[in-house]
Short mmCIF file of C-alpha atoms in Angstrom, two decimals:
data_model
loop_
_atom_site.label_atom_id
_atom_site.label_comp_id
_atom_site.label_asym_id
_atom_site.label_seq_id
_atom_site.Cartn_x
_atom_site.Cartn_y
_atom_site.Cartn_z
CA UNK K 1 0.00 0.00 0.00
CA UNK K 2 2.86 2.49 0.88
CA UNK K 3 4.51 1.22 -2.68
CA UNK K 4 1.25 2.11 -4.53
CA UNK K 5 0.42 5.74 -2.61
CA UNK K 6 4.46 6.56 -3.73
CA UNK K 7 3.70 5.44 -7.40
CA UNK K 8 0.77 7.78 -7.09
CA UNK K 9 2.58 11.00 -6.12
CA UNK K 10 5.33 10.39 -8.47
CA UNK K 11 2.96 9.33 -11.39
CA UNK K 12 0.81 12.90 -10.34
CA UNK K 13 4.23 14.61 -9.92
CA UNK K 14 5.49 13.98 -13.71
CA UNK K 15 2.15 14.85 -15.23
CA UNK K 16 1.17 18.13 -13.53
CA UNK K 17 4.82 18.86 -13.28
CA UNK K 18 6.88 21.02 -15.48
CA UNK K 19 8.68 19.39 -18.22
CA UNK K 20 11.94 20.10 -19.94
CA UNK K 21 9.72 21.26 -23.40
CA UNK K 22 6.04 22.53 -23.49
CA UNK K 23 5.80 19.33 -26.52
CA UNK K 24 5.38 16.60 -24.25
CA UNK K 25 2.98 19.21 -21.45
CA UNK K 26 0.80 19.60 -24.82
CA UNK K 27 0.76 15.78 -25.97
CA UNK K 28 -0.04 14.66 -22.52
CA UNK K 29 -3.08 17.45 -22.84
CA UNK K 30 -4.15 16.51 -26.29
CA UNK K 31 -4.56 12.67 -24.83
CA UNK K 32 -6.09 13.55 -21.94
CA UNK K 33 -8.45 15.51 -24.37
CA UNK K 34 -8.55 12.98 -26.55
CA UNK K 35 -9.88 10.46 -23.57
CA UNK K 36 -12.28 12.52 -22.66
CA UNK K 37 -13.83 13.16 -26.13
CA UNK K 38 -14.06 8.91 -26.32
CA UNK K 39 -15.55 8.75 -23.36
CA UNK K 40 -18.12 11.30 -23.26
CA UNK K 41 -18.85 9.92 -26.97
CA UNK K 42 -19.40 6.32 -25.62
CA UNK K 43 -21.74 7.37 -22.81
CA UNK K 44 -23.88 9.67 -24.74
CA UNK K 45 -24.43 7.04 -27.77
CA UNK K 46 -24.94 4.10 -25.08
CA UNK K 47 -27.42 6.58 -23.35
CA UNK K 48 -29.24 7.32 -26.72
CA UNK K 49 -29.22 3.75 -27.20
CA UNK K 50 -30.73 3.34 -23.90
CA UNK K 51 -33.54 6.00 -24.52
CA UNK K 52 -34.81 4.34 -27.49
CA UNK K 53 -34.84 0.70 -26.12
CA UNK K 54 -36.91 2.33 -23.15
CA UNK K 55 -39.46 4.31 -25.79
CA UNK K 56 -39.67 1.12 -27.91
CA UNK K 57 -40.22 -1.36 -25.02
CA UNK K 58 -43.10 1.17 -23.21
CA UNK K 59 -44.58 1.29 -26.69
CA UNK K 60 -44.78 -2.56 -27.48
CA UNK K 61 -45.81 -3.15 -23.79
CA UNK K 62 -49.10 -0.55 -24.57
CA UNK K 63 -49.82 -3.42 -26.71
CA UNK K 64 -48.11 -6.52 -25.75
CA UNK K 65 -48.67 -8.45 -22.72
CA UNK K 66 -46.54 -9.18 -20.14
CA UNK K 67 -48.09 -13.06 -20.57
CA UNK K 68 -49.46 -14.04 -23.64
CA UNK K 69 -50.54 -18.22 -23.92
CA UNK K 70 -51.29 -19.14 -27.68
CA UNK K 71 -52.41 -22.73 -29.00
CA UNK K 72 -49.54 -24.66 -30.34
CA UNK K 73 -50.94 -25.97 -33.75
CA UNK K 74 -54.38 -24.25 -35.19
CA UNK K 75 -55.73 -20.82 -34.73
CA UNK K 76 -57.11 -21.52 -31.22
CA UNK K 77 -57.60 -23.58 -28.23
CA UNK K 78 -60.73 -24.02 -26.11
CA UNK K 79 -60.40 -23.13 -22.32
CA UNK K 80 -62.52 -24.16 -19.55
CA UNK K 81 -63.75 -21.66 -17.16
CA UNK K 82 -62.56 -23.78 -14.09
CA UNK K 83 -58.70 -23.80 -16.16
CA UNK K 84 -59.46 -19.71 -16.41
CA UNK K 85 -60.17 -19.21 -12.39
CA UNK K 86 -57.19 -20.99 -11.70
CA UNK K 87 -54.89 -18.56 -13.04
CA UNK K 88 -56.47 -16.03 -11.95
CA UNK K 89 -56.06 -17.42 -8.78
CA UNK K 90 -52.12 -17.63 -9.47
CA UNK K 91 -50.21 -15.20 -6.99
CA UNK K 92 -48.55 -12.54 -9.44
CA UNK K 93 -51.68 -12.68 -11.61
CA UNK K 94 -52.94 -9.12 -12.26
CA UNK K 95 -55.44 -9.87 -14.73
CA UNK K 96 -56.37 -12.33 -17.18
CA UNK K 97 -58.33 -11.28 -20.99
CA UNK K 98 -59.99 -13.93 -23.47
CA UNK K 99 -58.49 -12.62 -26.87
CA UNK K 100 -59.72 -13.49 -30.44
CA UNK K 101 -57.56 -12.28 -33.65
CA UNK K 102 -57.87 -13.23 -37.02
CA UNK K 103 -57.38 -10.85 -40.61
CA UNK K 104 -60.54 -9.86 -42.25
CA UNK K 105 -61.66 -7.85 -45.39
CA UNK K 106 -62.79 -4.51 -43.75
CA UNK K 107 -64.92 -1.66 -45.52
CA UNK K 108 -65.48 1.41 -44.38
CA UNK K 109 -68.17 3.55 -46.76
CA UNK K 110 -66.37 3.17 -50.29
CA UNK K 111 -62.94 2.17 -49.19
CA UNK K 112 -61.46 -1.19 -48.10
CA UNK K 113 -58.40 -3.13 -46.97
CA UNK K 114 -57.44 -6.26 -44.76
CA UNK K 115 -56.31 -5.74 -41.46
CA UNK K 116 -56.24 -7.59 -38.33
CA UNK K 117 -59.57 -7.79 -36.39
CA UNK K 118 -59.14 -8.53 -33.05
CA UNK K 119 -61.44 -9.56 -30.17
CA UNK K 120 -60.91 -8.57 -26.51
CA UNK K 121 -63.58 -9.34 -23.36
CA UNK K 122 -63.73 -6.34 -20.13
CA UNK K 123 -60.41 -7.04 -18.81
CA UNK K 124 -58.36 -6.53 -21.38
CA UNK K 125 -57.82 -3.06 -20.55
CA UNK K 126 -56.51 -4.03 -17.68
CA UNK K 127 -53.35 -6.18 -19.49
CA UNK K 128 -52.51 -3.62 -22.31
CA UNK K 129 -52.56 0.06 -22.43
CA UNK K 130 -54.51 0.45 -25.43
CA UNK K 131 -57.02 2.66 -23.50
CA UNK K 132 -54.06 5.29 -22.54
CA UNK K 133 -53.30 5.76 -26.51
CA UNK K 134 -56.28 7.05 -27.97
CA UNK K 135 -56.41 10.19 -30.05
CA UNK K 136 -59.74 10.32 -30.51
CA UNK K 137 -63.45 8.81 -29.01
CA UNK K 138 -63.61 6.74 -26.57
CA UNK K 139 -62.52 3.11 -25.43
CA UNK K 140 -66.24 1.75 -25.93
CA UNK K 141 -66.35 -1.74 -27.42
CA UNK K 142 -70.36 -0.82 -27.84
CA UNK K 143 -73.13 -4.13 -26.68
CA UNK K 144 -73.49 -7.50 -27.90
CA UNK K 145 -76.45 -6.31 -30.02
CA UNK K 146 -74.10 -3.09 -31.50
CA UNK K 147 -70.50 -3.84 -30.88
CA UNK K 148 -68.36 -0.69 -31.36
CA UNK K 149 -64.56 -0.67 -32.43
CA UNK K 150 -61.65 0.90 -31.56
CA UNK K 151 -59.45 0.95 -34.88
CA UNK K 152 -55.75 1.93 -35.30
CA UNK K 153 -54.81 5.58 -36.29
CA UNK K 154 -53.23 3.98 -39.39
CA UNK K 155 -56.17 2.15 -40.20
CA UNK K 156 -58.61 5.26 -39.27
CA UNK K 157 -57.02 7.57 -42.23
CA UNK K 158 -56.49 4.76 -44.54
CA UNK K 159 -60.50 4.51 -44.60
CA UNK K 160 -61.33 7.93 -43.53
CA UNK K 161 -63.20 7.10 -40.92
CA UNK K 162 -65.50 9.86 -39.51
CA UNK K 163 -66.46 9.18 -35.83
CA UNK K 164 -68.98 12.03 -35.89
CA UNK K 165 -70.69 10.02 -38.80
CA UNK K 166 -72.66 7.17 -37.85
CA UNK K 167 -74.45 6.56 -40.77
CA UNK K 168 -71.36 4.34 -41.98
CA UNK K 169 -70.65 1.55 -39.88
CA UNK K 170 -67.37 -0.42 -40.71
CA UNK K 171 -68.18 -3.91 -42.28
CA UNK K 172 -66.22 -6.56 -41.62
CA UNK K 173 -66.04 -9.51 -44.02
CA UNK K 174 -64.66 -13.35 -42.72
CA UNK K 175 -64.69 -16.69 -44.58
CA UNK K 176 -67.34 -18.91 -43.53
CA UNK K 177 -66.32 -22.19 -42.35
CA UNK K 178 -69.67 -23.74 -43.05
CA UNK K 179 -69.06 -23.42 -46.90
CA UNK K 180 -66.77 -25.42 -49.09
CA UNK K 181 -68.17 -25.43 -52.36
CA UNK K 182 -70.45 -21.93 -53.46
CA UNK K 183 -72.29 -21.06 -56.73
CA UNK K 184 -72.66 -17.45 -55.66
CA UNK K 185 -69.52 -15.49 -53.70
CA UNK K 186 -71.40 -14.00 -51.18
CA UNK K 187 -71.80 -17.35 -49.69
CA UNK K 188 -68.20 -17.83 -48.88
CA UNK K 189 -68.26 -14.44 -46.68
CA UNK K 190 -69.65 -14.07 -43.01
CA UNK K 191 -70.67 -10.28 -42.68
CA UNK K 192 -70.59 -8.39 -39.61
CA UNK K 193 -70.73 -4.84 -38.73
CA UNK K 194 -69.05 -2.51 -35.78
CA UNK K 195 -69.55 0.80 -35.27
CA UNK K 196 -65.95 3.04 -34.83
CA UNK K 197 -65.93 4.36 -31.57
CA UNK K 198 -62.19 5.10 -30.75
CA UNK K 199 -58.61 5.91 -32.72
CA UNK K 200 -55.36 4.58 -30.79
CA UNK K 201 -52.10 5.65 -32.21
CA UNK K 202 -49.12 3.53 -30.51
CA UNK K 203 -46.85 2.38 -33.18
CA UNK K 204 -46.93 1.91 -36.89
CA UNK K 205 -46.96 -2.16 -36.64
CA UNK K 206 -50.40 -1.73 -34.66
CA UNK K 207 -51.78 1.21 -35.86
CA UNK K 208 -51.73 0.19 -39.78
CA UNK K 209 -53.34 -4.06 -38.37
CA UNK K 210 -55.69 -3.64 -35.89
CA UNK K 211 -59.57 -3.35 -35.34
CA UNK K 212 -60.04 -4.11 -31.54
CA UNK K 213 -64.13 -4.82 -30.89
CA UNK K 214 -65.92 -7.30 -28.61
CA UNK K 215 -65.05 -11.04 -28.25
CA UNK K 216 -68.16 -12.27 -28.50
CA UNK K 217 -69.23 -10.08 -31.36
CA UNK K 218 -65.85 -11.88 -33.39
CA UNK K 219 -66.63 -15.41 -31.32
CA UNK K 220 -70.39 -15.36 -33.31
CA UNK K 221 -69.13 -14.00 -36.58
CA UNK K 222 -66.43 -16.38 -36.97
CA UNK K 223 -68.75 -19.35 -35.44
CA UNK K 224 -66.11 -20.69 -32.87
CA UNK K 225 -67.15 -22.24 -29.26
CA UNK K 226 -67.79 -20.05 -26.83
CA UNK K 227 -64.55 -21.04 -24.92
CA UNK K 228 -62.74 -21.09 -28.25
CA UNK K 229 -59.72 -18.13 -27.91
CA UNK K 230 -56.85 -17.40 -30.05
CA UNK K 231 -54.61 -15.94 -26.79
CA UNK K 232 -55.22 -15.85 -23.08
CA UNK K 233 -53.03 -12.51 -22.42
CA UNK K 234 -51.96 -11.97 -18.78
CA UNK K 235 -51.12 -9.12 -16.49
CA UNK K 236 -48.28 -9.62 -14.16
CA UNK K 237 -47.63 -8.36 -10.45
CA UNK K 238 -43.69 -6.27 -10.76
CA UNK K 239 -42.26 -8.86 -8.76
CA UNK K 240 -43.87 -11.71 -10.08
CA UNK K 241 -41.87 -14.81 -11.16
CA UNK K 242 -42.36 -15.00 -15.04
CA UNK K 243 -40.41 -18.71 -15.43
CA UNK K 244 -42.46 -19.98 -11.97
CA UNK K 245 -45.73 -18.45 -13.48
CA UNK K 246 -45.36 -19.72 -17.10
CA UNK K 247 -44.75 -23.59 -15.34
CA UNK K 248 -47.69 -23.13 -13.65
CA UNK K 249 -49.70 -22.01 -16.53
CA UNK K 250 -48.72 -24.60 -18.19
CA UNK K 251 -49.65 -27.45 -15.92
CA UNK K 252 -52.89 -26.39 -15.81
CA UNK K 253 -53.37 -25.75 -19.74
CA UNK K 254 -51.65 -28.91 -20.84
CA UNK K 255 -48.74 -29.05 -23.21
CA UNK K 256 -51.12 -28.08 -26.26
CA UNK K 257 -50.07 -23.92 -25.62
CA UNK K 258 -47.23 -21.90 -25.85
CA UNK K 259 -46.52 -19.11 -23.39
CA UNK K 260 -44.46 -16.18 -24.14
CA UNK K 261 -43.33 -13.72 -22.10
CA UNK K 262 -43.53 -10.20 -23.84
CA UNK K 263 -39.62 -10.26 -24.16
CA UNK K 264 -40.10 -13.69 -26.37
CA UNK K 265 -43.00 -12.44 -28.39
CA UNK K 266 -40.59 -9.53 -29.57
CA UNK K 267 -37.13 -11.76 -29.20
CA UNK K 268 -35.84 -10.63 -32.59
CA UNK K 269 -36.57 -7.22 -32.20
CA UNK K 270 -34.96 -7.20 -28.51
CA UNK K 271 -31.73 -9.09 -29.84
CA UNK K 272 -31.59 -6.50 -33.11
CA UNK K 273 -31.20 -3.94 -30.66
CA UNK K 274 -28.47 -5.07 -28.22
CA UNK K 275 -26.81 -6.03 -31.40
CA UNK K 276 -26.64 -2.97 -32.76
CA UNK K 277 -25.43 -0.77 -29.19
CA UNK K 278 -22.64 -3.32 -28.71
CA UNK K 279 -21.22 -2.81 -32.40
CA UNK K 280 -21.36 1.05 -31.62
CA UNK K 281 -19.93 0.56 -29.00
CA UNK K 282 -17.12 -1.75 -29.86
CA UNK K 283 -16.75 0.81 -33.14
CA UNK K 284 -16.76 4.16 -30.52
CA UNK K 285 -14.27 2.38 -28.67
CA UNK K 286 -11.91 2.84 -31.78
CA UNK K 287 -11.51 6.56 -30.66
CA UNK K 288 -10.23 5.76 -26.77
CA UNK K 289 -7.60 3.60 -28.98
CA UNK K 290 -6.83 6.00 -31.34
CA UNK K 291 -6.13 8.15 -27.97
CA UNK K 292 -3.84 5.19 -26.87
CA UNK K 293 -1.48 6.41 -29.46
CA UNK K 294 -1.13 9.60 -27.88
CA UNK K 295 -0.41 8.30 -24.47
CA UNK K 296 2.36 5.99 -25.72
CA UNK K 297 3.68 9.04 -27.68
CA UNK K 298 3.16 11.51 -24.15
CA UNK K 299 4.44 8.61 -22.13
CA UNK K 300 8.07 7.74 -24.30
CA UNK K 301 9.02 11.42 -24.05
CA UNK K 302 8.20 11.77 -20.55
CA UNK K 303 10.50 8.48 -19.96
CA UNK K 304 13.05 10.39 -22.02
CA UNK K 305 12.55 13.74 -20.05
CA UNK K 306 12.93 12.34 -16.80
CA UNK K 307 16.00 10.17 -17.61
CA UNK K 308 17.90 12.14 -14.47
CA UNK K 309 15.25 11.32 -12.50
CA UNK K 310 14.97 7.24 -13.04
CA UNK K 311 18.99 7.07 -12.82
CA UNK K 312 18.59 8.90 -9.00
CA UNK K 313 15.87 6.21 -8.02
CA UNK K 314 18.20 3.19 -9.48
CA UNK K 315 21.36 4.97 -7.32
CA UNK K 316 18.95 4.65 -4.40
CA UNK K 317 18.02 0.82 -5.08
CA UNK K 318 15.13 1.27 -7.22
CA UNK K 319 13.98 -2.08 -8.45
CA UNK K 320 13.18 -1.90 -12.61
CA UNK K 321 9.92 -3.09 -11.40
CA UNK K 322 9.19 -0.01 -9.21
CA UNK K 323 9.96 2.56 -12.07
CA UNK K 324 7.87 0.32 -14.48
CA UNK K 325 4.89 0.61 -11.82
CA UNK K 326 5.87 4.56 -11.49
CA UNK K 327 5.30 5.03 -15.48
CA UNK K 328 2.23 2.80 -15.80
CA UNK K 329 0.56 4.66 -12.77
CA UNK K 330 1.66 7.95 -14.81
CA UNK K 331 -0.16 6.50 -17.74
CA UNK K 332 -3.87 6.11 -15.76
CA UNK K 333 -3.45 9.13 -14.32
CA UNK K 334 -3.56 10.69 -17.94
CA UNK K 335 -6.75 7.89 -18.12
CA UNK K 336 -8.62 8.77 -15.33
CA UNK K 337 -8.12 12.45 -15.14
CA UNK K 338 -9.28 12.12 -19.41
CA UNK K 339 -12.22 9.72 -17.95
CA UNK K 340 -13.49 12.00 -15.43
CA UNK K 341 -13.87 14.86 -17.96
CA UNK K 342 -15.33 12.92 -20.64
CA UNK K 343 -17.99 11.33 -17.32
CA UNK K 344 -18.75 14.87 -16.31
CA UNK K 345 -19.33 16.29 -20.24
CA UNK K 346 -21.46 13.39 -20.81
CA UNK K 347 -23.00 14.22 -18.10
CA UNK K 348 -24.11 17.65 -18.58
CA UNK K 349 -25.20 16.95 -22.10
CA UNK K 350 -27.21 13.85 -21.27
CA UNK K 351 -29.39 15.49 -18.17
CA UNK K 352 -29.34 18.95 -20.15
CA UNK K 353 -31.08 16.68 -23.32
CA UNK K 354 -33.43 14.92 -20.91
CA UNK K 355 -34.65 18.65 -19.50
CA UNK K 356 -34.42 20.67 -22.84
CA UNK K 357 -34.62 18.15 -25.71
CA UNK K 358 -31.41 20.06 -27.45
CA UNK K 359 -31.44 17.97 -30.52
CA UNK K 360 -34.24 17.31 -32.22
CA UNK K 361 -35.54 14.31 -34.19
CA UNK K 362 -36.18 14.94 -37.70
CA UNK K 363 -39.94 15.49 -38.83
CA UNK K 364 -43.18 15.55 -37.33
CA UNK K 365 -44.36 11.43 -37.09
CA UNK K 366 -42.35 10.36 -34.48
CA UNK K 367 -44.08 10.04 -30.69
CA UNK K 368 -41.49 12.24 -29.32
CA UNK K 369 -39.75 15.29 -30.20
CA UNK K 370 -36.27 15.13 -29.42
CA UNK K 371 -33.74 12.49 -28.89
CA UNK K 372 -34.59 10.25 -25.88
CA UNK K 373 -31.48 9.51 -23.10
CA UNK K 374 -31.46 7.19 -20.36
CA UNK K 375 -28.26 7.01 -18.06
CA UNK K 376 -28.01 3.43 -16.80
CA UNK K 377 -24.91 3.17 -14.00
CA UNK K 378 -23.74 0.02 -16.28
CA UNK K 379 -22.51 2.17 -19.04
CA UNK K 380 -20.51 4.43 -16.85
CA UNK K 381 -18.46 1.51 -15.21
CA UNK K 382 -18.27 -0.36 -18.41
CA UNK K 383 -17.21 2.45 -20.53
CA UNK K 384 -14.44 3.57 -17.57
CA UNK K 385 -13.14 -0.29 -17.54
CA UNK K 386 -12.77 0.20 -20.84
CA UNK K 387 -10.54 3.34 -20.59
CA UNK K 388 -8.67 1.64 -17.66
CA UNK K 389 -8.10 -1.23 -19.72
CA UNK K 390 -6.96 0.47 -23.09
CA UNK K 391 -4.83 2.89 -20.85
CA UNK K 392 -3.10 0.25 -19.42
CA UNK K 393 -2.21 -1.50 -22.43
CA UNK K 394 -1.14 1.98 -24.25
CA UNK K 395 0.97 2.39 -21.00
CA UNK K 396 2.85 -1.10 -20.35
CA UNK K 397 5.26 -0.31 -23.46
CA UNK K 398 6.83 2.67 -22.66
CA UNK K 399 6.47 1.84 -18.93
CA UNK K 400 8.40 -1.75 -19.60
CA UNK K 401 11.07 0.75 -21.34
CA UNK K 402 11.55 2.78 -18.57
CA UNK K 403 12.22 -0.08 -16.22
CA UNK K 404 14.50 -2.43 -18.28
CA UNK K 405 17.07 1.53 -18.93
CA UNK K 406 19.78 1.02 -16.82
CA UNK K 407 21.46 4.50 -16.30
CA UNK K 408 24.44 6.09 -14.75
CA UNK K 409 24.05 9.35 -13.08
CA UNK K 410 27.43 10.83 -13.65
CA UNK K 411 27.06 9.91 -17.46
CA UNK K 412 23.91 12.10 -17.62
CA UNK K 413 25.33 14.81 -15.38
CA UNK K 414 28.32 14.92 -18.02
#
């Protein structure tokens, strides 16, 4: 310990000391600059990073549950309602909703398109939050005699729906099951009708599919059991056991489902974007080594600068380990002191973005305005292992140097 706190004051010492030229006071600057610009860099792009994982995963869990069981062949799977009261029953259960989807021709007044219509019983708004994304209307799925809809933003101006109008109600057209061979084409098509009560806007992948309406409206039109489903999509308690829930689930549905957590029913988007942070950050980490070079430049000239000074510790029984430590030590110093600026720029530009919104995202279709930044404490130790690391290998050469010179002080003083 003694050893290391005497490394430390000499290793301070030759960097805030005065040198024999103002070259090697400027290099050892320009690297400590050069540090700081890396790191700063690598925090704010891991933080914008961070911001946009956070926006994309609050937008897909508006719509995505934090549970969702699905059959494992065919469109559906039946469900009793002693098998539904059971998991409801399940401590970390929140809620439970009954969910039908399937695509269907939809027509709104003279226009038309396919799109996904989806059924959904009362507690559904208590798994998603659809209901907090409307625009416009209401979150009414209507009554079993005039079930309403709640339609996607996308889907709203492709058709132009009015909601002030109700003289156009939006037809929805599904094959019928019943017929397999037809003489006229309006046998092959089950016809039902919803009237728009609501727009959501969440995200382009929902708002240009869905129809959202009432399960047993789609249940009748689409002639299925009435405990036929498509999904059972669950709610979750924040400490809830998702691998101890999804066993349970599944021993009391059988092994005919699959359950997904909502990580798994987006796993390739979730894995796109870790991929893409860690290759900016591996390629950002390019600068802290282009840095490096400057340090091993700063670093030889300081070993040749202080020549005197390493032949005085060898006359007083300096080991060549001691004045390799002593040079290393000199070497982080430039690190950390660079680290500590870059930390407390990123800083300062990350919480000042978060306040003001500085920089702006191009056009007006995004859901936010400006860039979105979330500091995570696992970026700041990663990126300052990284400039510990890096520092340290930049350092060893020169420092290696410096201990393997053996000098003689009345050569020098000649």
């Amino acid at each position: 310990m003694a050893n290391l706190g005497m490394e430390l004051r000499f290793a301070r010492r030759y960097f805030l000391g005065r040198k024999s030229t103002q070259a090697i006071q400027l290099i050892s600057w320009v690297s400590v600059l050069a540090i700081a610009v890396g790191t700063a860099a690598l925090i704010i792009v891991l933080s914008v990073f961070n911001g946009f994982e956070d926006l994309v995963k609050s937008l897909y869990s508006s719509f995505y549950p934090a549970l969702r069981v699905t059959p494992l062949h065919g469109p559906m799977f039946q469900v009793t309602p002693q098998q539904l009261q059971a998991i409801r029953q399940m401590r970390g259960i929140g809620a439970v909703s009954e969910t039908i989807e399937t695509k269907a021709s939809i027509r709104y007044n003279d226009r038309q398109m396919i799109a996904i219509v989806k059924g959904v019983d009362s507690a559904y708004e208590r798994v998603t939050g659809v209901k907090d994304k409307l625009v416009q209307g209401a979150y009414t799925l209507g009554s079993a005699e005039l079930p309403g809809a709640v339609i996607g933003i996308g889907i709203a101006s492709a058709l132009g729906v009015d909601l002030q109008n109700p003289l156009y109600p939006l037809l929805v057209y599904v094959p019928n099951p019943h017929v397999e061979t037809f003489l006229n084409p309006e046998q092959a098509l089950r016809v039902g009708s919803l009237m728009p009560q609501g727009i959501f806007a969440i995200q382009e992948e929902f708002d240009d599919k869905y129809v959202i309406t009432r399960i047993d409206a789609l249940r009748q039109l689409l002639l299925w059991p009435q405990d036929a489903v498509s999904a059972l999509e669950i709610s979750v308690h924040d400490r809830a056991s998702l691998p101890e829930l999804t066993r349970q689930i599944r021993d009391i549905l059988g092994a005919g489902v699959v359950v997904k957590t909502r990580y798994e029913q987006n796993e390739t988007l979730y894995q796109v974007m870790q991929t893409e942070k860690w290759v900016v950050y591996a390629l950002l980490s390019f600068i802290l080594v282009i840095a490096a070079f400057n340090m091993i430049g700063a670093l030889s000239m300081l070993v040749i600068d202080k020549r005197h000074d390493i032949a005085i510790l060898q006359a007083m029984g300096a080991t060549g380990g001691l004045i390799q430590r002593i040079f290393l030590a000199t070497g982080l110093w430039i690190a950390f002191m660079g680290a500590a600026i870059g930390v407390c720029l990123a800083l300062v530009l990350c919480i000042g973005q978060q306040r003001y919104g500085w920089i702006k995202l191009g056009g007006h279709s995004f859901v936010i305005d400006a860039y979105p930044v979330s500091l995570k404490a696992q970026d700041f130790i990663l990126v300052v292992l990284t400039v510990a690391i890096i520092a340290a290998l930049a350092s060893y050469l020169p420092a290696y140097r410096a201990g393997r010179q053996q000098l003689d002080l009345k050569s020098l003083r000649a």
